[in-house]
Amino acid sequence: MTEDELAGLAESQKTGVLQRAKAGDEAAFRELIDVYQRQVINTAWRMLGRLDDAQDAGQEVFLRLFRSLRKLTSEDAIRPWLYRVTVNVCRSARKRGVREPVAMEETYDPPSGDCGPEEAAETAQRMRWMMRALARLPEKERTALVLREIEGLSTKEVAEILDSSETTVRSQISVARTKLRKMASAEGRE
Amino acid sequence: MTCEDCRAWLALDEDSAELADHVKGCEECRRFEAGLAADRAVLAAMREPPADAYAAVRARALAEARRGRTRRVWPWVAAAACVLAAVAGVVFRAPLREPVRPEPVLFAVNPPVGWNVVPVAKRRARRKAPAVLSEPLRIEIQTADPNVVVIWLVDREKGTS
């Protein structure tokens, strides 16, 4: 079986999951949550700065997914739709006045990898600093940077999700990167 | 190219020979470029929330979805019940509203003495429906009492009742 055939098979299986979820199959809906929960919770976490707020946002996002299953025509539509809804839910949460983002010292565990303990500790420290720095960025710049750099989306995808132009997104990301560098310089972390 | 221009281009992910030349000869811009790369690496490593962050969200989302499904069904059930009740009301109450009409009491009487009964419909009836001529002409008079109707039966041929 060629790679294209395998990709097609995987796609049809995924579409099958969407169709089953639409038909009210709870197991299929659970599968959808399993596939997309990292994307939703991580994006919300980086936007809101608190893991418990991100979990609340994630719950709201998946509930909206459940209510909107009939509108989704294909598996390809789910991913960008979820990013858009996640961003909107997080923005609404900020407007409602969720707590200010905090550093992740109390909740954040660095990913365990092949590196040694010293390197892992250094990585964890850099991530904590980055979370604090992200929290200090304006919301639009932070959102664009999170989607581009953390979620790895293209500038075009970010622009579509944020309903903005690619030029604007590139500018927001550039400004955000420069601000992070200035913060690092000011704190002697170059 | 100034250092400010160079950093702006670097932050935009631009790449050009002029930019490379400037970075090569400028230590601060080299440090800026290295810092951008380090930031990018840190951000890229921030793709995973803690593993225990998922279970609670999934459980709560599924529970909410179940509740939402129930909430969505109830209005339809209520609407269906209302429609059924309305239909049942129409079906079962309709005969009760129908006015009860008593069967009229029919009897035949002779016309009063001296009345000249002329079979007016005789010729017309003959032209239009000759077959009916054998039947007597029927004249109904509604009295003040709705239960009493006076009926005259007149012989069409002889003009007598």
mmCIF file of C-alpha atoms in Angstrom:
data_model
loop_
_atom_site.group_PDB
_atom_site.id
_atom_site.type_symbol
_atom_site.label_atom_id
_atom_site.label_comp_id
_atom_site.label_asym_id
_atom_site.label_seq_id
_atom_site.Cartn_x
_atom_site.Cartn_y
_atom_site.Cartn_z
ATOM 1 C CA MET A 1 0.000 0.000 0.000
ATOM 2 C CA THR A 2 1.443 3.390 -1.011
ATOM 3 C CA GLU A 3 1.832 6.330 1.334
ATOM 4 C CA ASP A 4 -1.010 8.120 -0.419
ATOM 5 C CA GLU A 5 -3.275 5.120 0.067
ATOM 6 C CA LEU A 6 -2.314 4.930 3.728
ATOM 7 C CA ALA A 7 -2.998 8.640 4.138
ATOM 8 C CA GLY A 8 -6.348 8.209 2.423
ATOM 9 C CA LEU A 9 -7.209 5.257 4.659
ATOM 10 C CA ALA A 10 -6.275 7.218 7.777
ATOM 11 C CA GLU A 11 -8.367 10.118 6.552
ATOM 12 C CA SER A 12 -11.396 7.930 5.898
ATOM 13 C CA GLN A 13 -11.037 6.390 9.348
ATOM 14 C CA LYS A 14 -10.887 9.843 10.875
ATOM 15 C CA THR A 15 -13.894 10.927 8.853
ATOM 16 C CA GLY A 16 -15.610 7.839 10.139
ATOM 17 C CA VAL A 17 -14.949 9.044 13.675
ATOM 18 C CA LEU A 18 -16.458 12.425 12.864
ATOM 19 C CA GLN A 19 -19.504 10.807 11.288
ATOM 20 C CA ARG A 20 -19.969 8.508 14.275
ATOM 21 C CA ALA A 21 -19.615 11.433 16.660
ATOM 22 C CA LYS A 22 -22.250 13.309 14.670
ATOM 23 C CA ALA A 23 -24.543 10.309 15.005
ATOM 24 C CA GLY A 24 -24.268 10.543 18.788
ATOM 25 C CA ASP A 25 -21.570 7.914 19.378
ATOM 26 C CA GLU A 26 -19.959 8.975 22.658
ATOM 27 C CA ALA A 27 -16.892 6.773 22.106
ATOM 28 C CA ALA A 28 -16.250 8.575 18.816
ATOM 29 C CA PHE A 29 -16.549 11.957 20.507
ATOM 30 C CA ARG A 30 -14.086 10.750 23.149
ATOM 31 C CA GLU A 31 -11.694 9.817 20.333
ATOM 32 C CA LEU A 32 -11.954 13.336 18.948
ATOM 33 C CA ILE A 33 -11.140 14.766 22.374
ATOM 34 C CA ASP A 34 -8.132 12.455 22.650
ATOM 35 C CA VAL A 35 -6.825 13.580 19.269
ATOM 36 C CA TYR A 36 -7.210 17.317 19.867
ATOM 37 C CA GLN A 37 -6.868 17.803 23.628
ATOM 38 C CA ARG A 38 -3.145 18.597 23.486
ATOM 39 C CA GLN A 39 -3.733 21.310 20.907
ATOM 40 C CA VAL A 40 -6.624 22.878 22.816
ATOM 41 C CA ILE A 41 -5.256 22.720 26.350
ATOM 42 C CA ASN A 42 -1.733 23.769 25.430
ATOM 43 C CA THR A 43 -2.896 26.746 23.376
ATOM 44 C CA ALA A 44 -5.216 27.840 26.164
ATOM 45 C CA TRP A 45 -2.489 27.330 28.752
ATOM 46 C CA ARG A 46 0.000 29.507 26.886
ATOM 47 C CA MET A 47 -2.625 32.163 26.264
ATOM 48 C CA LEU A 48 -4.076 32.266 29.781
ATOM 49 C CA GLY A 49 -0.939 31.414 31.747
ATOM 50 C CA ARG A 50 -2.684 29.169 34.270
ATOM 51 C CA LEU A 51 -3.232 25.481 33.769
ATOM 52 C CA ASP A 52 -6.525 25.332 35.700
ATOM 53 C CA ASP A 53 -7.932 28.213 33.645
ATOM 54 C CA ALA A 54 -6.751 26.407 30.507
ATOM 55 C CA GLN A 55 -8.578 23.273 31.628
ATOM 56 C CA ASP A 56 -11.789 25.259 32.109
ATOM 57 C CA ALA A 57 -11.314 26.758 28.652
ATOM 58 C CA GLY A 58 -10.630 23.310 27.197
ATOM 59 C CA GLN A 59 -13.861 21.980 28.651
ATOM 60 C CA GLU A 60 -15.771 24.883 27.106
ATOM 61 C CA VAL A 61 -14.068 24.372 23.735
ATOM 62 C CA PHE A 62 -14.943 20.660 23.587
ATOM 63 C CA LEU A 63 -18.506 21.372 24.623
ATOM 64 C CA ARG A 64 -18.748 23.831 21.745
ATOM 65 C CA LEU A 65 -17.264 21.166 19.477
ATOM 66 C CA PHE A 66 -19.970 18.755 20.589
ATOM 67 C CA ARG A 67 -22.675 21.308 19.852
ATOM 68 C CA SER A 68 -21.173 22.173 16.460
ATOM 69 C CA LEU A 69 -20.404 18.682 15.144
ATOM 70 C CA ARG A 70 -23.138 18.947 12.510
ATOM 71 C CA LYS A 71 -21.518 22.061 11.048
ATOM 72 C CA LEU A 72 -18.164 20.351 10.505
ATOM 73 C CA THR A 73 -18.034 18.726 7.104
ATOM 74 C CA SER A 74 -14.646 17.022 7.277
ATOM 75 C CA GLU A 75 -11.828 16.110 9.605
ATOM 76 C CA ASP A 76 -9.652 18.810 8.046
ATOM 77 C CA ALA A 77 -12.054 21.464 9.280
ATOM 78 C CA ILE A 78 -11.794 20.413 12.934
ATOM 79 C CA ARG A 79 -8.220 21.516 13.661
ATOM 80 C CA PRO A 80 -8.470 25.172 12.518
ATOM 81 C CA TRP A 81 -11.996 25.372 13.920
ATOM 82 C CA LEU A 82 -10.711 24.276 17.326
ATOM 83 C CA TYR A 83 -7.851 26.792 17.241
ATOM 84 C CA ARG A 84 -10.306 29.571 16.419
ATOM 85 C CA VAL A 85 -12.711 28.582 19.168
ATOM 86 C CA THR A 86 -9.878 28.154 21.671
ATOM 87 C CA VAL A 87 -8.606 31.644 20.947
ATOM 88 C CA ASN A 88 -12.118 33.082 21.252
ATOM 89 C CA VAL A 89 -12.842 31.241 24.501
ATOM 90 C CA CYS A 90 -9.546 32.436 25.983
ATOM 91 C CA ARG A 91 -10.229 36.018 24.916
ATOM 92 C CA SER A 92 -13.687 35.847 26.496
ATOM 93 C CA ALA A 93 -12.175 34.400 29.663
ATOM 94 C CA ARG A 94 -9.705 37.281 29.847
ATOM 95 C CA LYS A 95 -12.532 39.774 29.351
ATOM 96 C CA ARG A 96 -14.549 38.083 32.102
ATOM 97 C CA GLY A 97 -11.553 38.648 34.300
ATOM 98 C CA VAL A 98 -9.800 35.347 34.840
ATOM 99 C CA ARG A 99 -6.757 35.696 37.006
ATOM 100 C CA GLU A 100 -3.635 37.255 35.599
ATOM 101 C CA PRO A 101 -1.151 34.817 34.090
ATOM 102 C CA VAL A 102 1.444 33.612 36.507
ATOM 103 C CA ALA A 103 4.765 31.909 36.240
ATOM 104 C CA MET A 104 4.461 28.182 36.098
ATOM 105 C CA GLU A 105 6.717 27.386 39.049
ATOM 106 C CA GLU A 106 3.929 25.770 41.011
ATOM 107 C CA THR A 107 2.411 23.804 38.150
ATOM 108 C CA TYR A 108 4.996 23.329 35.499
ATOM 109 C CA ASP A 109 7.112 20.215 35.164
ATOM 110 C CA PRO A 110 9.750 20.285 32.439
ATOM 111 C CA PRO A 111 9.483 17.516 29.857
ATOM 112 C CA SER A 112 11.682 14.568 30.631
ATOM 113 C CA GLY A 113 14.011 13.702 27.767
ATOM 114 C CA ASP A 114 17.403 12.260 27.056
ATOM 115 C CA CYS A 115 19.201 15.237 28.592
ATOM 116 C CA GLY A 116 20.826 15.134 31.990
ATOM 117 C CA PRO A 117 19.381 16.662 35.149
ATOM 118 C CA GLU A 118 21.369 19.891 34.852
ATOM 119 C CA GLU A 119 20.296 20.459 31.287
ATOM 120 C CA ALA A 120 16.684 19.584 32.173
ATOM 121 C CA ALA A 121 16.767 22.084 35.030
ATOM 122 C CA GLU A 122 18.173 24.750 32.706
ATOM 123 C CA THR A 123 15.456 24.036 30.141
ATOM 124 C CA ALA A 124 12.773 24.206 32.819
ATOM 125 C CA GLN A 125 14.136 27.539 34.017
ATOM 126 C CA ARG A 126 14.082 28.941 30.487
ATOM 127 C CA MET A 127 10.510 27.778 30.041
ATOM 128 C CA ARG A 128 9.413 29.403 33.281
ATOM 129 C CA TRP A 129 11.015 32.627 32.214
ATOM 130 C CA MET A 130 9.342 32.362 28.819
ATOM 131 C CA MET A 131 5.935 31.870 30.416
ATOM 132 C CA ARG A 132 6.430 35.007 32.485
ATOM 133 C CA ALA A 133 7.604 36.917 29.420
ATOM 134 C CA LEU A 134 4.657 35.702 27.331
ATOM 135 C CA ALA A 135 2.307 36.916 30.027
ATOM 136 C CA ARG A 136 3.744 40.399 29.663
ATOM 137 C CA LEU A 137 3.060 40.584 25.939
ATOM 138 C CA PRO A 138 -0.117 42.211 24.619
ATOM 139 C CA GLU A 139 -2.810 39.628 23.952
ATOM 140 C CA LYS A 140 -2.706 39.813 20.147
ATOM 141 C CA GLU A 141 1.075 39.490 19.963
ATOM 142 C CA ARG A 142 1.063 36.648 22.475
ATOM 143 C CA THR A 143 -1.656 34.767 20.578
ATOM 144 C CA ALA A 144 0.134 35.104 17.251
ATOM 145 C CA LEU A 145 3.449 33.999 18.767
ATOM 146 C CA VAL A 146 1.886 31.020 20.587
ATOM 147 C CA LEU A 147 0.203 29.763 17.423
ATOM 148 C CA ARG A 148 3.289 30.323 15.254
ATOM 149 C CA GLU A 149 6.127 29.228 17.519
ATOM 150 C CA ILE A 150 4.603 26.835 20.030
ATOM 151 C CA GLU A 151 1.902 25.256 17.881
ATOM 152 C CA GLY A 152 4.077 25.435 14.786
ATOM 153 C CA LEU A 153 1.432 26.832 12.435
ATOM 154 C CA SER A 154 2.316 28.719 9.280
ATOM 155 C CA THR A 155 1.800 32.468 9.089
ATOM 156 C CA LYS A 156 -1.079 31.859 6.692
ATOM 157 C CA GLU A 157 -2.783 29.437 9.088
ATOM 158 C CA VAL A 158 -2.355 31.864 11.986
ATOM 159 C CA ALA A 159 -3.829 34.676 9.904
ATOM 160 C CA GLU A 160 -6.861 32.560 9.022
ATOM 161 C CA ILE A 161 -7.433 31.531 12.627
ATOM 162 C CA LEU A 162 -7.150 35.107 13.872
ATOM 163 C CA ASP A 163 -9.183 36.441 10.942
ATOM 164 C CA SER A 164 -6.331 38.767 10.101
ATOM 165 C CA SER A 165 -3.899 39.371 7.258
ATOM 166 C CA GLU A 166 -0.562 37.582 6.905
ATOM 167 C CA THR A 167 1.210 40.934 6.948
ATOM 168 C CA THR A 168 -0.376 41.845 10.265
ATOM 169 C CA VAL A 169 0.482 38.474 11.768
ATOM 170 C CA ARG A 170 4.097 38.670 10.588
ATOM 171 C CA SER A 171 4.357 42.111 12.132
ATOM 172 C CA GLN A 172 2.823 40.953 15.424
ATOM 173 C CA ILE A 173 5.186 37.998 15.625
ATOM 174 C CA SER A 174 8.203 40.129 14.779
ATOM 175 C CA VAL A 175 7.306 42.716 17.410
ATOM 176 C CA ALA A 176 6.693 39.974 19.977
ATOM 177 C CA ARG A 177 10.081 38.359 19.280
ATOM 178 C CA THR A 178 11.840 41.697 19.589
ATOM 179 C CA LYS A 179 10.060 42.448 22.875
ATOM 180 C CA LEU A 180 11.097 39.069 24.267
ATOM 181 C CA ARG A 181 14.700 39.806 23.355
ATOM 182 C CA LYS A 182 14.495 43.218 25.015
ATOM 183 C CA MET A 183 13.071 41.645 28.175
ATOM 184 C CA ALA A 184 15.863 39.088 28.145
ATOM 185 C CA SER A 185 18.496 41.797 27.694
ATOM 186 C CA ALA A 186 16.988 43.848 30.490
ATOM 187 C CA GLU A 187 17.158 40.846 32.820
ATOM 188 C CA GLY A 188 20.633 39.854 31.675
ATOM 189 C CA ARG A 189 19.422 36.614 30.087
ATOM 190 C CA GLU A 190 20.922 36.908 26.629
ATOM 191 C CA MET B 1 22.191 48.646 7.271
ATOM 192 C CA THR B 2 21.765 49.751 10.867
ATOM 193 C CA CYS B 3 21.609 47.332 13.797
ATOM 194 C CA GLU B 4 17.961 48.298 14.325
ATOM 195 C CA ASP B 5 17.112 47.459 10.713
ATOM 196 C CA CYS B 6 19.066 44.243 10.947
ATOM 197 C CA ARG B 7 17.194 43.082 14.086
ATOM 198 C CA ALA B 8 13.859 43.999 12.589
ATOM 199 C CA TRP B 9 14.647 41.870 9.536
ATOM 200 C CA LEU B 10 15.930 39.026 11.703
ATOM 201 C CA ALA B 11 12.757 39.100 13.791
ATOM 202 C CA LEU B 12 10.772 38.843 10.553
ATOM 203 C CA ASP B 13 12.698 35.685 9.556
ATOM 204 C CA GLU B 14 14.157 37.492 6.580
ATOM 205 C CA ASP B 15 17.300 36.233 4.946
ATOM 206 C CA SER B 16 19.556 38.143 2.579
ATOM 207 C CA ALA B 17 23.235 38.533 1.741
ATOM 208 C CA GLU B 18 23.244 42.078 3.088
ATOM 209 C CA LEU B 19 21.754 40.884 6.351
ATOM 210 C CA ALA B 20 24.242 38.051 6.637
ATOM 211 C CA ASP B 21 27.133 40.453 6.021
ATOM 212 C CA HIS B 22 25.918 42.777 8.768
ATOM 213 C CA VAL B 23 25.451 39.961 11.281
ATOM 214 C CA LYS B 24 28.873 38.597 10.443
ATOM 215 C CA GLY B 25 30.507 41.882 11.344
ATOM 216 C CA CYS B 26 28.313 42.885 14.336
ATOM 217 C CA GLU B 27 28.649 41.062 17.636
ATOM 218 C CA GLU B 28 25.469 42.532 19.156
ATOM 219 C CA CYS B 29 23.354 41.490 16.190
ATOM 220 C CA ARG B 30 24.934 38.036 16.293
ATOM 221 C CA ARG B 31 23.895 37.819 19.945
ATOM 222 C CA PHE B 32 20.395 39.011 19.000
ATOM 223 C CA GLU B 33 20.158 36.339 16.295
ATOM 224 C CA ALA B 34 21.354 33.642 18.696
ATOM 225 C CA GLY B 35 18.820 34.858 21.257
ATOM 226 C CA LEU B 36 16.000 34.603 18.717
ATOM 227 C CA ALA B 37 17.032 31.043 17.926
ATOM 228 C CA ALA B 38 17.170 30.173 21.621
ATOM 229 C CA ASP B 39 13.701 31.684 22.219
ATOM 230 C CA ARG B 40 12.358 29.739 19.276
ATOM 231 C CA ALA B 41 13.790 26.516 20.679
ATOM 232 C CA VAL B 42 12.297 27.156 24.125
ATOM 233 C CA LEU B 43 8.892 27.977 22.653
ATOM 234 C CA ALA B 44 8.991 24.898 20.443
ATOM 235 C CA ALA B 45 9.683 22.781 23.535
ATOM 236 C CA MET B 46 6.533 24.128 25.175
ATOM 237 C CA ARG B 47 4.169 21.990 23.112
ATOM 238 C CA GLU B 48 3.104 19.624 25.863
ATOM 239 C CA PRO B 49 1.043 20.406 28.921
ATOM 240 C CA PRO B 50 1.407 18.049 31.881
ATOM 241 C CA ALA B 51 0.013 14.605 31.120
ATOM 242 C CA ASP B 52 -2.434 14.779 34.020
ATOM 243 C CA ALA B 53 -4.067 17.898 32.535
ATOM 244 C CA TYR B 54 -6.068 15.855 30.043
ATOM 245 C CA ALA B 55 -8.145 13.422 32.073
ATOM 246 C CA ALA B 56 -10.112 16.048 33.991
ATOM 247 C CA VAL B 57 -10.920 18.033 30.848
ATOM 248 C CA ARG B 58 -12.056 14.939 28.969
ATOM 249 C CA ALA B 59 -14.265 13.731 31.818
ATOM 250 C CA ARG B 60 -15.847 17.150 32.307
ATOM 251 C CA ALA B 61 -16.360 17.702 28.579
ATOM 252 C CA LEU B 62 -18.030 14.302 28.163
ATOM 253 C CA ALA B 63 -20.256 14.878 31.186
ATOM 254 C CA GLU B 64 -21.254 18.302 29.884
ATOM 255 C CA ALA B 65 -21.935 16.850 26.440
ATOM 256 C CA ARG B 66 -24.223 14.218 27.978
ATOM 257 C CA ARG B 67 -26.066 16.884 29.945
ATOM 258 C CA GLY B 68 -26.235 19.079 26.854
ATOM 259 C CA ARG B 69 -27.746 16.226 24.836
ATOM 260 C CA THR B 70 -30.402 15.702 27.510
ATOM 261 C CA ARG B 71 -31.108 19.405 27.644
ATOM 262 C CA ARG B 72 -31.472 19.476 23.878
ATOM 263 C CA VAL B 73 -33.981 16.600 23.873
ATOM 264 C CA TRP B 74 -36.324 17.998 26.518
ATOM 265 C CA PRO B 75 -37.709 20.922 24.510
ATOM 266 C CA TRP B 76 -38.614 18.512 21.700
ATOM 267 C CA VAL B 77 -40.298 16.144 24.130
ATOM 268 C CA ALA B 78 -42.250 19.036 25.634
ATOM 269 C CA ALA B 79 -43.232 20.333 22.196
ATOM 270 C CA ALA B 80 -44.357 16.861 21.090
ATOM 271 C CA ALA B 81 -46.427 16.501 24.256
ATOM 272 C CA CYS B 82 -48.105 19.864 23.612
ATOM 273 C CA VAL B 83 -48.949 18.891 20.036
ATOM 274 C CA LEU B 84 -50.351 15.533 21.157
ATOM 275 C CA ALA B 85 -52.443 17.218 23.823
ATOM 276 C CA ALA B 86 -53.800 19.729 21.328
ATOM 277 C CA VAL B 87 -54.666 17.014 18.797
ATOM 278 C CA ALA B 88 -56.313 14.890 21.467
ATOM 279 C CA GLY B 89 -58.375 17.865 22.608
ATOM 280 C CA VAL B 90 -59.624 18.558 19.097
ATOM 281 C CA VAL B 91 -60.428 14.909 18.385
ATOM 282 C CA PHE B 92 -62.250 14.131 21.601
ATOM 283 C CA ARG B 93 -64.035 17.419 22.133
ATOM 284 C CA ALA B 94 -65.248 17.960 18.595
ATOM 285 C CA PRO B 95 -68.380 15.701 18.812
ATOM 286 C CA LEU B 96 -69.490 17.424 22.025
ATOM 287 C CA ARG B 97 -69.625 20.786 20.299
ATOM 288 C CA GLU B 98 -71.876 19.486 17.517
ATOM 289 C CA PRO B 99 -75.444 20.852 18.091
ATOM 290 C CA VAL B 100 -78.019 18.185 18.788
ATOM 291 C CA ARG B 101 -80.826 18.465 16.249
ATOM 292 C CA PRO B 102 -84.046 16.589 17.005
ATOM 293 C CA GLU B 103 -85.578 14.558 14.294
ATOM 294 C CA PRO B 104 -88.563 16.449 12.874
ATOM 295 C CA VAL B 105 -91.953 14.891 13.330
ATOM 296 C CA LEU B 106 -93.527 14.363 9.928
ATOM 297 C CA PHE B 107 -97.216 14.053 9.270
ATOM 298 C CA ALA B 108 -99.522 14.832 6.395
ATOM 299 C CA VAL B 109 -102.645 16.988 6.578
ATOM 300 C CA ASN B 110 -105.282 18.044 4.062
ATOM 301 C CA PRO B 111 -105.245 21.687 2.949
ATOM 302 C CA PRO B 112 -107.873 23.894 4.555
ATOM 303 C CA VAL B 113 -111.274 23.974 2.940
ATOM 304 C CA GLY B 114 -111.550 26.577 0.215
ATOM 305 C CA TRP B 115 -107.832 26.684 -0.575
ATOM 306 C CA ASN B 116 -107.148 26.374 -4.216
ATOM 307 C CA VAL B 117 -104.011 24.314 -4.559
ATOM 308 C CA VAL B 118 -102.459 24.775 -7.937
ATOM 309 C CA PRO B 119 -99.743 22.387 -8.989
ATOM 310 C CA VAL B 120 -97.393 25.119 -10.238
ATOM 311 C CA ALA B 121 -94.496 22.824 -10.689
ATOM 312 C CA LYS B 122 -96.477 20.489 -12.869
ATOM 313 C CA ARG B 123 -95.322 21.668 -16.331
ATOM 314 C CA ARG B 124 -91.828 22.539 -15.298
ATOM 315 C CA ALA B 125 -91.346 19.216 -13.718
ATOM 316 C CA ARG B 126 -92.714 17.521 -16.794
ATOM 317 C CA ARG B 127 -90.237 19.278 -19.047
ATOM 318 C CA LYS B 128 -87.199 18.758 -16.905
ATOM 319 C CA ALA B 129 -87.782 15.416 -15.312
ATOM 320 C CA PRO B 130 -90.770 13.542 -16.599
ATOM 321 C CA ALA B 131 -89.853 10.490 -14.611
ATOM 322 C CA VAL B 132 -90.528 12.326 -11.345
ATOM 323 C CA LEU B 133 -94.094 13.183 -12.282
ATOM 324 C CA SER B 134 -95.358 9.983 -10.850
ATOM 325 C CA GLU B 135 -94.250 11.222 -7.425
ATOM 326 C CA PRO B 136 -96.465 13.700 -5.582
ATOM 327 C CA LEU B 137 -95.391 17.300 -5.144
ATOM 328 C CA ARG B 138 -93.980 17.758 -1.665
ATOM 329 C CA ILE B 139 -94.519 21.070 0.108
ATOM 330 C CA GLU B 140 -92.904 21.562 3.507
ATOM 331 C CA ILE B 141 -93.983 24.344 5.848
ATOM 332 C CA GLN B 142 -91.778 25.075 8.813
ATOM 333 C CA THR B 143 -93.862 25.969 11.875
ATOM 334 C CA ALA B 144 -92.808 28.088 14.843
ATOM 335 C CA ASP B 145 -91.903 24.889 16.609
ATOM 336 C CA PRO B 146 -88.679 23.589 15.049
ATOM 337 C CA ASN B 147 -89.803 20.091 15.860
ATOM 338 C CA VAL B 148 -92.971 20.401 13.805
ATOM 339 C CA VAL B 149 -92.915 20.570 9.994
ATOM 340 C CA VAL B 150 -96.109 20.577 7.950
ATOM 341 C CA ILE B 151 -95.817 18.637 4.732
ATOM 342 C CA TRP B 152 -98.292 18.674 1.885
ATOM 343 C CA LEU B 153 -98.208 15.979 -0.681
ATOM 344 C CA VAL B 154 -100.039 17.114 -3.857
ATOM 345 C CA ASP B 155 -100.968 14.882 -6.761
ATOM 346 C CA ARG B 156 -99.300 16.417 -9.772
ATOM 347 C CA GLU B 157 -101.768 15.070 -12.292
ATOM 348 C CA LYS B 158 -104.962 16.013 -10.541
ATOM 349 C CA GLY B 159 -103.772 18.936 -8.451
ATOM 350 C CA THR B 160 -105.364 17.482 -5.356
ATOM 351 C CA SER B 161 -103.773 16.699 -2.054
#
